[in-house]
Tab-separated table of C-alpha atoms and ligand atoms in Angstrom:
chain	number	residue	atom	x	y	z
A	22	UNK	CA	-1.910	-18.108	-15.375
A	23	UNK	CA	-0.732	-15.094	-12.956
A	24	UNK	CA	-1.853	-16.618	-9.767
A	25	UNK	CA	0.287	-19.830	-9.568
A	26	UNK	CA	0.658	-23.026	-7.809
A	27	UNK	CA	4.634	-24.157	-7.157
A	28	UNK	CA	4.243	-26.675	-9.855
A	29	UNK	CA	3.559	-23.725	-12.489
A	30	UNK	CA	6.619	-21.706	-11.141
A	31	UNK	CA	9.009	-20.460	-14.181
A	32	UNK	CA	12.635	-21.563	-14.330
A	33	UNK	CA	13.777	-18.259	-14.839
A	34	UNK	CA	12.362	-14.886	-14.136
A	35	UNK	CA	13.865	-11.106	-14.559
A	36	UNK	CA	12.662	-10.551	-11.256
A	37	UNK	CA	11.719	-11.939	-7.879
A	38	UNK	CA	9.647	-9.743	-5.333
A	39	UNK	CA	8.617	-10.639	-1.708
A	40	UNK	CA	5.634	-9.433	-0.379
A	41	UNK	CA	2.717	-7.927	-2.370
A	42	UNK	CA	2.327	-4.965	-0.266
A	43	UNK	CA	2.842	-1.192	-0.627
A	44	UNK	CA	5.970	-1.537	-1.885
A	45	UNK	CA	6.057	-5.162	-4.025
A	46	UNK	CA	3.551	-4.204	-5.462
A	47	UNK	CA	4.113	-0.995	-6.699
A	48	UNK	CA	7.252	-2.529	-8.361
A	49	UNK	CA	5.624	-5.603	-9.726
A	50	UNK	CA	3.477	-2.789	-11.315
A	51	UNK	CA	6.360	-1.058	-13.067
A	52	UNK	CA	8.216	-3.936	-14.174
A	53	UNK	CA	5.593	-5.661	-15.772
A	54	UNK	CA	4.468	-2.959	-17.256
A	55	UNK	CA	7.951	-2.477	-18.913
A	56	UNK	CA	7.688	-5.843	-19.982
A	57	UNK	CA	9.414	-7.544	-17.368
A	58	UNK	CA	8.601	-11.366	-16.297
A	59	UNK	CA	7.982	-10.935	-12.262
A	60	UNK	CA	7.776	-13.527	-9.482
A	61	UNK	CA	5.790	-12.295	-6.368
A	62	UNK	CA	6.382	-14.257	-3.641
A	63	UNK	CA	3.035	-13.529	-0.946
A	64	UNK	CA	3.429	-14.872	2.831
A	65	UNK	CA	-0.236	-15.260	2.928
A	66	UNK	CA	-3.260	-16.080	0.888
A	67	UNK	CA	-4.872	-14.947	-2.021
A	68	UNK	CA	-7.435	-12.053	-1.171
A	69	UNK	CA	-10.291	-10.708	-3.603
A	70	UNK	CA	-11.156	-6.875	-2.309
A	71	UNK	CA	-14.200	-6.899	-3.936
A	72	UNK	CA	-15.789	-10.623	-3.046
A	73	UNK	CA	-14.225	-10.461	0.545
A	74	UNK	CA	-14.423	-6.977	2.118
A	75	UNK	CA	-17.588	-6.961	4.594
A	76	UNK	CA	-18.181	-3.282	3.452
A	77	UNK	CA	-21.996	-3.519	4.763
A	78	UNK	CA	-22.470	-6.069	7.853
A	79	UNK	CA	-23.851	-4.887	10.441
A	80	UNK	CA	-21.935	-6.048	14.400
A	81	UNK	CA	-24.948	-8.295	15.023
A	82	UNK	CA	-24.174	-10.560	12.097
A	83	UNK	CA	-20.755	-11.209	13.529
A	84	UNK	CA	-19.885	-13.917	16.080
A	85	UNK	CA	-19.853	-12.252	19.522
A	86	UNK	CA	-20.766	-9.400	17.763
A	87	UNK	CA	-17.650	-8.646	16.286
A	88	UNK	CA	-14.869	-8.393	18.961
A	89	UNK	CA	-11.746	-8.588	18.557
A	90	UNK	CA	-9.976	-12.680	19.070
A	91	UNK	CA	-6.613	-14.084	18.656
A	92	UNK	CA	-6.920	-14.860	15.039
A	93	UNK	CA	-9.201	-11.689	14.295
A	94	UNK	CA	-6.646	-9.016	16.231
A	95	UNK	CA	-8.801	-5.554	15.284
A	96	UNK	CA	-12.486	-6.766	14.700
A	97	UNK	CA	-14.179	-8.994	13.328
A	98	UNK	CA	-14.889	-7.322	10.043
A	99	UNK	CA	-11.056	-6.163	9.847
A	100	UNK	CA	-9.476	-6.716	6.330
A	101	UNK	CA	-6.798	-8.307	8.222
A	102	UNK	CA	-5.967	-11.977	7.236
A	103	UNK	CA	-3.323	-13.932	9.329
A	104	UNK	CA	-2.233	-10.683	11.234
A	105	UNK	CA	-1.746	-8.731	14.170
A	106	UNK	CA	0.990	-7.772	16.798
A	107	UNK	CA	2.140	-11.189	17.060
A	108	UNK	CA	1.332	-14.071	14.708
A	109	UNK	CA	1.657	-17.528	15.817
A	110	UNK	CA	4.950	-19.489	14.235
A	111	UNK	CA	6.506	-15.455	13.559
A	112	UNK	CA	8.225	-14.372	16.558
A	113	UNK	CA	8.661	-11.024	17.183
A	114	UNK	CA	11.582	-9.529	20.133
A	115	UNK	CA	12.348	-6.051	20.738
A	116	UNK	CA	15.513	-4.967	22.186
A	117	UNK	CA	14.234	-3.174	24.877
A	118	UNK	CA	12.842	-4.184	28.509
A	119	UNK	CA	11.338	-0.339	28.444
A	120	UNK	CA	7.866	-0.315	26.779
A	121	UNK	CA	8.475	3.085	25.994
A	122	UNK	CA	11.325	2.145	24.145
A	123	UNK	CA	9.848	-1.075	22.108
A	124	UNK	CA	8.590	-0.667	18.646
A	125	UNK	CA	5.422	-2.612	17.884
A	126	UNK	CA	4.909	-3.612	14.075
A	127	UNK	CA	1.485	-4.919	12.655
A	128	UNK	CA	2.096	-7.750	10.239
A	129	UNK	CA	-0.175	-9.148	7.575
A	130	UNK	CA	-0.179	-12.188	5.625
A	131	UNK	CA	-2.315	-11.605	2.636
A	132	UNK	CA	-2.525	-10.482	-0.956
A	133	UNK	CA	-1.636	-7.106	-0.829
A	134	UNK	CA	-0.504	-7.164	2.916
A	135	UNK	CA	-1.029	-4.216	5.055
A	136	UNK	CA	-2.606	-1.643	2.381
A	137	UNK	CA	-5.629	-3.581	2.828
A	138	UNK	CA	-6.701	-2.317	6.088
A	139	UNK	CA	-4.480	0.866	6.703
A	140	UNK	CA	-6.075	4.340	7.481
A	141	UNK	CA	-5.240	5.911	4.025
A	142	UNK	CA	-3.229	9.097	5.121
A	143	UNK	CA	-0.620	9.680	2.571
A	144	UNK	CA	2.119	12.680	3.321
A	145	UNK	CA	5.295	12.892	1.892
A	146	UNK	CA	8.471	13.287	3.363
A	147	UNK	CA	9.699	16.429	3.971
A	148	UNK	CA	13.046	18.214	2.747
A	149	UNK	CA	14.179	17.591	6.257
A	150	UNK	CA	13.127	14.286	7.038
A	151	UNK	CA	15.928	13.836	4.764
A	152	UNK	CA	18.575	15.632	6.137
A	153	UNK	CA	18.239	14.358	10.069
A	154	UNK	CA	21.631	14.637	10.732
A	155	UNK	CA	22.419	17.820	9.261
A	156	UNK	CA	19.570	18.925	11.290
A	157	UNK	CA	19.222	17.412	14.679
A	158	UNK	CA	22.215	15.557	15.022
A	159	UNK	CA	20.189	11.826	14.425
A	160	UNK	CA	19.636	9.404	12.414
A	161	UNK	CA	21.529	9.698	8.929
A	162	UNK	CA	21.250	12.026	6.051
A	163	UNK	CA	19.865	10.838	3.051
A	164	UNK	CA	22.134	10.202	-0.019
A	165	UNK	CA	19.685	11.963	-2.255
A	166	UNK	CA	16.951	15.359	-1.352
A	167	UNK	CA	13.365	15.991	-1.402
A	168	UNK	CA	13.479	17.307	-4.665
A	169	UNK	CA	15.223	14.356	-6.489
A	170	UNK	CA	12.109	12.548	-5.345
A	171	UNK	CA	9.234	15.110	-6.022
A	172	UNK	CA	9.003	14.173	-9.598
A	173	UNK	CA	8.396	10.157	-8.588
A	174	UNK	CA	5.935	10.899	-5.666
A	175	UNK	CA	3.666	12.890	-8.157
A	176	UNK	CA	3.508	10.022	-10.416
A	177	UNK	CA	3.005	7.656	-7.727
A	178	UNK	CA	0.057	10.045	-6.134
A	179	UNK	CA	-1.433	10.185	-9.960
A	180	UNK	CA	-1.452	6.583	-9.914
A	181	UNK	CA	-2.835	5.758	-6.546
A	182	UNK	CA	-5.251	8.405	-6.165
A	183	UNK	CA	-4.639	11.080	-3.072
A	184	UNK	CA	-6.841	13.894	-2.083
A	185	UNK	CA	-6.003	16.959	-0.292
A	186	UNK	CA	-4.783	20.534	-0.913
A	187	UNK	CA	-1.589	22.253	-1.623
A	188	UNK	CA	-1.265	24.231	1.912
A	189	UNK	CA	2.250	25.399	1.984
A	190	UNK	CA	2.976	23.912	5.304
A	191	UNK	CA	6.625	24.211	6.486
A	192	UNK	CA	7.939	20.438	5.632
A	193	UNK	CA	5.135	19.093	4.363
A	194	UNK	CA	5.586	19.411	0.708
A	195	UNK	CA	2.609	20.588	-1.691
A	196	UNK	CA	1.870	18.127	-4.718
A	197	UNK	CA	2.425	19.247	-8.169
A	198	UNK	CA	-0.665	21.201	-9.733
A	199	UNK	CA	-2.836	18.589	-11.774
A	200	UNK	CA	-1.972	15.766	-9.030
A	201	UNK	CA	-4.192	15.579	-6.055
A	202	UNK	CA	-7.706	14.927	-6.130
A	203	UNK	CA	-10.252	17.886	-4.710
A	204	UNK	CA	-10.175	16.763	-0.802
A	205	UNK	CA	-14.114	16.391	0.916
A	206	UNK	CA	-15.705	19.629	2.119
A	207	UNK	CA	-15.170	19.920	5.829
A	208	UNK	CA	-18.476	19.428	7.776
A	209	UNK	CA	-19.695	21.364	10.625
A	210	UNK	CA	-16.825	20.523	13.358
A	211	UNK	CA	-14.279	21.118	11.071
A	212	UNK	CA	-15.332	24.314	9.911
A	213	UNK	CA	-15.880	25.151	13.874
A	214	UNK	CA	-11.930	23.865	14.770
A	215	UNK	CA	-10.583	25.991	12.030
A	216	UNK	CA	-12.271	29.291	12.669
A	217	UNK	CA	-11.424	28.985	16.020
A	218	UNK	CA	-8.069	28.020	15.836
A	219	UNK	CA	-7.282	30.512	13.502
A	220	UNK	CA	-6.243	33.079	16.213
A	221	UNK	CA	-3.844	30.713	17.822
A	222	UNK	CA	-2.015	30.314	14.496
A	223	UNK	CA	-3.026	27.165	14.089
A	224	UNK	CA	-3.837	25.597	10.309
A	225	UNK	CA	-7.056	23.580	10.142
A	226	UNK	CA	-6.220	21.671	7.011
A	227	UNK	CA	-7.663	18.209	4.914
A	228	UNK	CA	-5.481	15.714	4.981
A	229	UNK	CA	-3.765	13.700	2.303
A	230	UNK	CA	-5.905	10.456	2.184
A	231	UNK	CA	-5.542	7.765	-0.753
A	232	UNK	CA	-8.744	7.615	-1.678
A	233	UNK	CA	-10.564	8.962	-4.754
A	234	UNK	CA	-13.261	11.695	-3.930
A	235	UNK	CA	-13.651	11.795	-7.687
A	236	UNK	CA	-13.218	9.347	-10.501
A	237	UNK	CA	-9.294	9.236	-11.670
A	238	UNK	CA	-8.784	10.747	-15.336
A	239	UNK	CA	-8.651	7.605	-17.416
A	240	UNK	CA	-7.564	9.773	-20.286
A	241	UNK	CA	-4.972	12.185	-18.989
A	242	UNK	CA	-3.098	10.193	-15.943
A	243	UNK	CA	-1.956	6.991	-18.032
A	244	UNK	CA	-0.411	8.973	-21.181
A	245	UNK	CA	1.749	11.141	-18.079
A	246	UNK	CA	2.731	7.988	-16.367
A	247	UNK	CA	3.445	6.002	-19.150
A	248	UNK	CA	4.373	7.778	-22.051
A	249	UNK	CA	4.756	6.149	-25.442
A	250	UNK	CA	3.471	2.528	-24.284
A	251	UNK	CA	0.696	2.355	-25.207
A	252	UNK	CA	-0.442	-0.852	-23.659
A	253	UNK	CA	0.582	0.409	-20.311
A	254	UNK	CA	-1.892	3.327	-21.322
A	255	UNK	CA	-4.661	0.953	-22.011
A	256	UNK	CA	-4.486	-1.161	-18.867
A	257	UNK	CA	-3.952	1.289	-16.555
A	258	UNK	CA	-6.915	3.111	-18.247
A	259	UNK	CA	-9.378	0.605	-17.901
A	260	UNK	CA	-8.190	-0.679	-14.198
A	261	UNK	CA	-8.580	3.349	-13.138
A	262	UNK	CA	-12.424	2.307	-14.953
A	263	UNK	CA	-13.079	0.089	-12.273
A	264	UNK	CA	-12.526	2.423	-9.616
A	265	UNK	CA	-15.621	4.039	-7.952
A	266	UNK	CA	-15.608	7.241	-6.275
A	267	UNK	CA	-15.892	7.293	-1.704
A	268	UNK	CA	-19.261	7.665	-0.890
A	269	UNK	CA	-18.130	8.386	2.557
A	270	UNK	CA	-20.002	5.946	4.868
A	271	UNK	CA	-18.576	2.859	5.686
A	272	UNK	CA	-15.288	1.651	7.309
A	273	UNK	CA	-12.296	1.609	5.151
A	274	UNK	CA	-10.368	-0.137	7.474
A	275	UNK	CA	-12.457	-3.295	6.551
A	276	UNK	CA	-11.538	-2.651	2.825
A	277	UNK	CA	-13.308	-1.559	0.094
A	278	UNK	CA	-14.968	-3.204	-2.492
A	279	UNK	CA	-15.616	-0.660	-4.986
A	280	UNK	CA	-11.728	0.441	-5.317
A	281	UNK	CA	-12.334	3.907	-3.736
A	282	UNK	CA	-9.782	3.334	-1.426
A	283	UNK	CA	-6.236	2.507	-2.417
A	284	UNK	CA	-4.886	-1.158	-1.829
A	285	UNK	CA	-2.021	-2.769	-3.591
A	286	UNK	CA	-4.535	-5.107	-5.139
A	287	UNK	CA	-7.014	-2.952	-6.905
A	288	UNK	CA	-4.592	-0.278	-7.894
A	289	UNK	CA	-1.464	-2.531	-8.770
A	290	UNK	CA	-1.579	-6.186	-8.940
A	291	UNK	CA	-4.353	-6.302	-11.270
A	292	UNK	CA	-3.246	-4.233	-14.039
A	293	UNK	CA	0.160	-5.921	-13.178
A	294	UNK	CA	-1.686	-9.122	-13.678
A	295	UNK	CA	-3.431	-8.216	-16.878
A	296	UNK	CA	-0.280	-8.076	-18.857
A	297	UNK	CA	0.605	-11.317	-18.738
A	298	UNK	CA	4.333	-10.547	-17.133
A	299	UNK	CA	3.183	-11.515	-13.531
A	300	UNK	CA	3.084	-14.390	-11.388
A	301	UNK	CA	1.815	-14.422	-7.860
A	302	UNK	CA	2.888	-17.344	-5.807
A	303	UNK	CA	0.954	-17.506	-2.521
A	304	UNK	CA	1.784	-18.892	0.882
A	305	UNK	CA	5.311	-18.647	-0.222
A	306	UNK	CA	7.345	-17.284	3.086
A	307	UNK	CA	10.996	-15.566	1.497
A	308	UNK	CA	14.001	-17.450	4.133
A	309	UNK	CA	16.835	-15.868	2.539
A	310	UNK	CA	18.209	-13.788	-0.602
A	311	UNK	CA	20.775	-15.839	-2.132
A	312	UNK	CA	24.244	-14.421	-3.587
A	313	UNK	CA	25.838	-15.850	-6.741
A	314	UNK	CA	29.671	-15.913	-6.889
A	315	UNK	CA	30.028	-12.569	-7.451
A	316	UNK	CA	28.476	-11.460	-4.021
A	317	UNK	CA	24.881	-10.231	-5.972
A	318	UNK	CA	21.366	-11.676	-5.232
A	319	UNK	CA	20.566	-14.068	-7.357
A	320	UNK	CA	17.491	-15.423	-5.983
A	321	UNK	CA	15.307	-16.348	-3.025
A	322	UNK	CA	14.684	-19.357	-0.678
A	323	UNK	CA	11.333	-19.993	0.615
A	324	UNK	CA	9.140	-22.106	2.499
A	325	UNK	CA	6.203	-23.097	1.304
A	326	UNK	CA	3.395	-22.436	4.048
A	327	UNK	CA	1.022	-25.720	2.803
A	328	UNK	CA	3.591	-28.714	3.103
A	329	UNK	CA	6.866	-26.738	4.614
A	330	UNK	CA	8.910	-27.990	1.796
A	331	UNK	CA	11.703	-25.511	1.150
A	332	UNK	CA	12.480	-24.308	-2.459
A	333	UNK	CA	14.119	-21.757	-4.318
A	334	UNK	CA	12.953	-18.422	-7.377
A	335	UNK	CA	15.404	-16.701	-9.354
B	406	LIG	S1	-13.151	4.752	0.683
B	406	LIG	FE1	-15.247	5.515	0.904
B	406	LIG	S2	-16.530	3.941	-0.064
B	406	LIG	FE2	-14.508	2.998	0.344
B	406	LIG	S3	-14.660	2.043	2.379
B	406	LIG	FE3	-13.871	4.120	2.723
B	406	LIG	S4	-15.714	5.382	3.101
B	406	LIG	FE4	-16.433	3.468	2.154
């Protein structure tokens, strides 16, 4: 039963995980496919991509033809559930008086949080972006480089599906050969901006996007991500079955039903689901990470959203 109510919560798990999002889920993923038993605890409600995403409705079928309200903070048709720049009940404070110094931070309270309605664009990091210090005098260096990571953000492009080309662009590292799908052929504009700019010294190039231009190879990718497990093989396999490829005409930020586009939910949670190792606790919001004697996390406090009763996963 991965999808639980409190009263079906384990005593025990190897794992708790808040938030379902880019990065929960991409863990709950990899544990449970080692075999792991994994609590994810998800701020909002469950969310189907494929029953809920209004992929083809048209602005005249939505109330006041789709703008943008207080509950509904991007459109009407946004994949956003319980979200926006400020959420009733979540309060949000920045430091700064200075607008230009605030930082604003879209929040999401759904299954699979923010990947459901994000543009897509997927670049790595850069050998410097992990040396800021060394470089420019800001920030902090990085304990680890660019190139201890290389090896995991392959794998992780492989999984999620990213298009684009290997360009050699100064700090913006090319993908391994074999790993990115082919990116979409530029139409007429494109091809205009990067003649054009070519005399300025200017690259015209595709971006990175996480979204599959072609179907992902269901034979090669899951014996390279998960060698000698073979049911991690098989239910990666068939999930990267499901998967359509873009037909390039509606509006990804509302989601996307026929798994195209990445979201923790297609790509993640429900081959995470299928092996039995994973439970997903909705309206569960994580209060605090607990320490045992020793000083090490030992579980989490939350409050659940339904009755505001406070309880407590390890
Ligand atoms: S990825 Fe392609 S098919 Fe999916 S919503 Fe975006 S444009 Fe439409």
């Amino acid at each position: 039963m991965p999808v639980i109510s409190l009263k079906e919560k384990r005593r025990q798990y190897d794992v708790v995980i808040v938030g379902s999002g880019a990065g929960g889920g991409q863990m709950a993923y990899v544990l449970t496919m080692e075999g792991m038993k994994v609590l994810v605890l998800e701020a909002g409600r469950m969310f189907d991509p494929v029953a809920e995403t209004a992929m083809f409705q048209t602005w005249d079928m939505a109330p006041l033809r789709g703008v943008a309200t207080p509950d509904k903070q991007k459109d009407f048709y946004d994949a956003s559930i319980e979200s926006g720049w400020e959420i009733p009940g979540e309060p949000y404070t920045n430091a700064s008086k200075d607008k230009l110094r605030q930082f604003n931070w879209w929040r999401q309270r759904m299954m699979g949080g923010r990947t459901n309605h994000w543009g897509r664009v997927s670049l790595r990091n850069g050998p410097y972006d992990f040396k800021t210090r060394s470089r420019q005098g800001i920030g902090f260096d990085w304990p680890i480089s660019y190139d201890d990571l290389a090896p995991w953000y392959d794998k992780a492009e492989m999984l999620v599906g990213i298009f684009g080309d290997s360009e050699g662009i100064e700090n913006s590292p090319d993908s391994s050969p074999g790993v990115l799908l082919p990116p979409p052929k530029f139409r007429a504009g494109e091809l205009l901006a990067r003649e054009r700019t070519k005399k300025l010294g200017v690259s015209v190039v595709p971006v990175h996007r996480a979204v599959l231009t072609e179907r992902q190879d269901a034979q090669r990718v899951p014996k390279k991500l998960h060698p000698g497990n073979k049911k991690a093989q098989r239910l990666l396999a068939e999930n990267m079955q499901l998967r359509h490829k873009c037909f390039y005409a509606t509006a990804c930020h509302r989601g996307c039903s026929i798994k195209a586009a990445f979201d923790s939910t297609s790509v993640y949670l429900t081959p995470a689901l299928n092996t039995g190792n994973l439970d997903v606790l909705p309206n569960s919001m994580a209060r605090e990470v607990t320490l045992d004697k020793a000083g090490k996390a030992d579980g989490v406090t939350f409050i659940d959203k339904t009755t505001g009763g406070e309880h407590h996963a390890s």
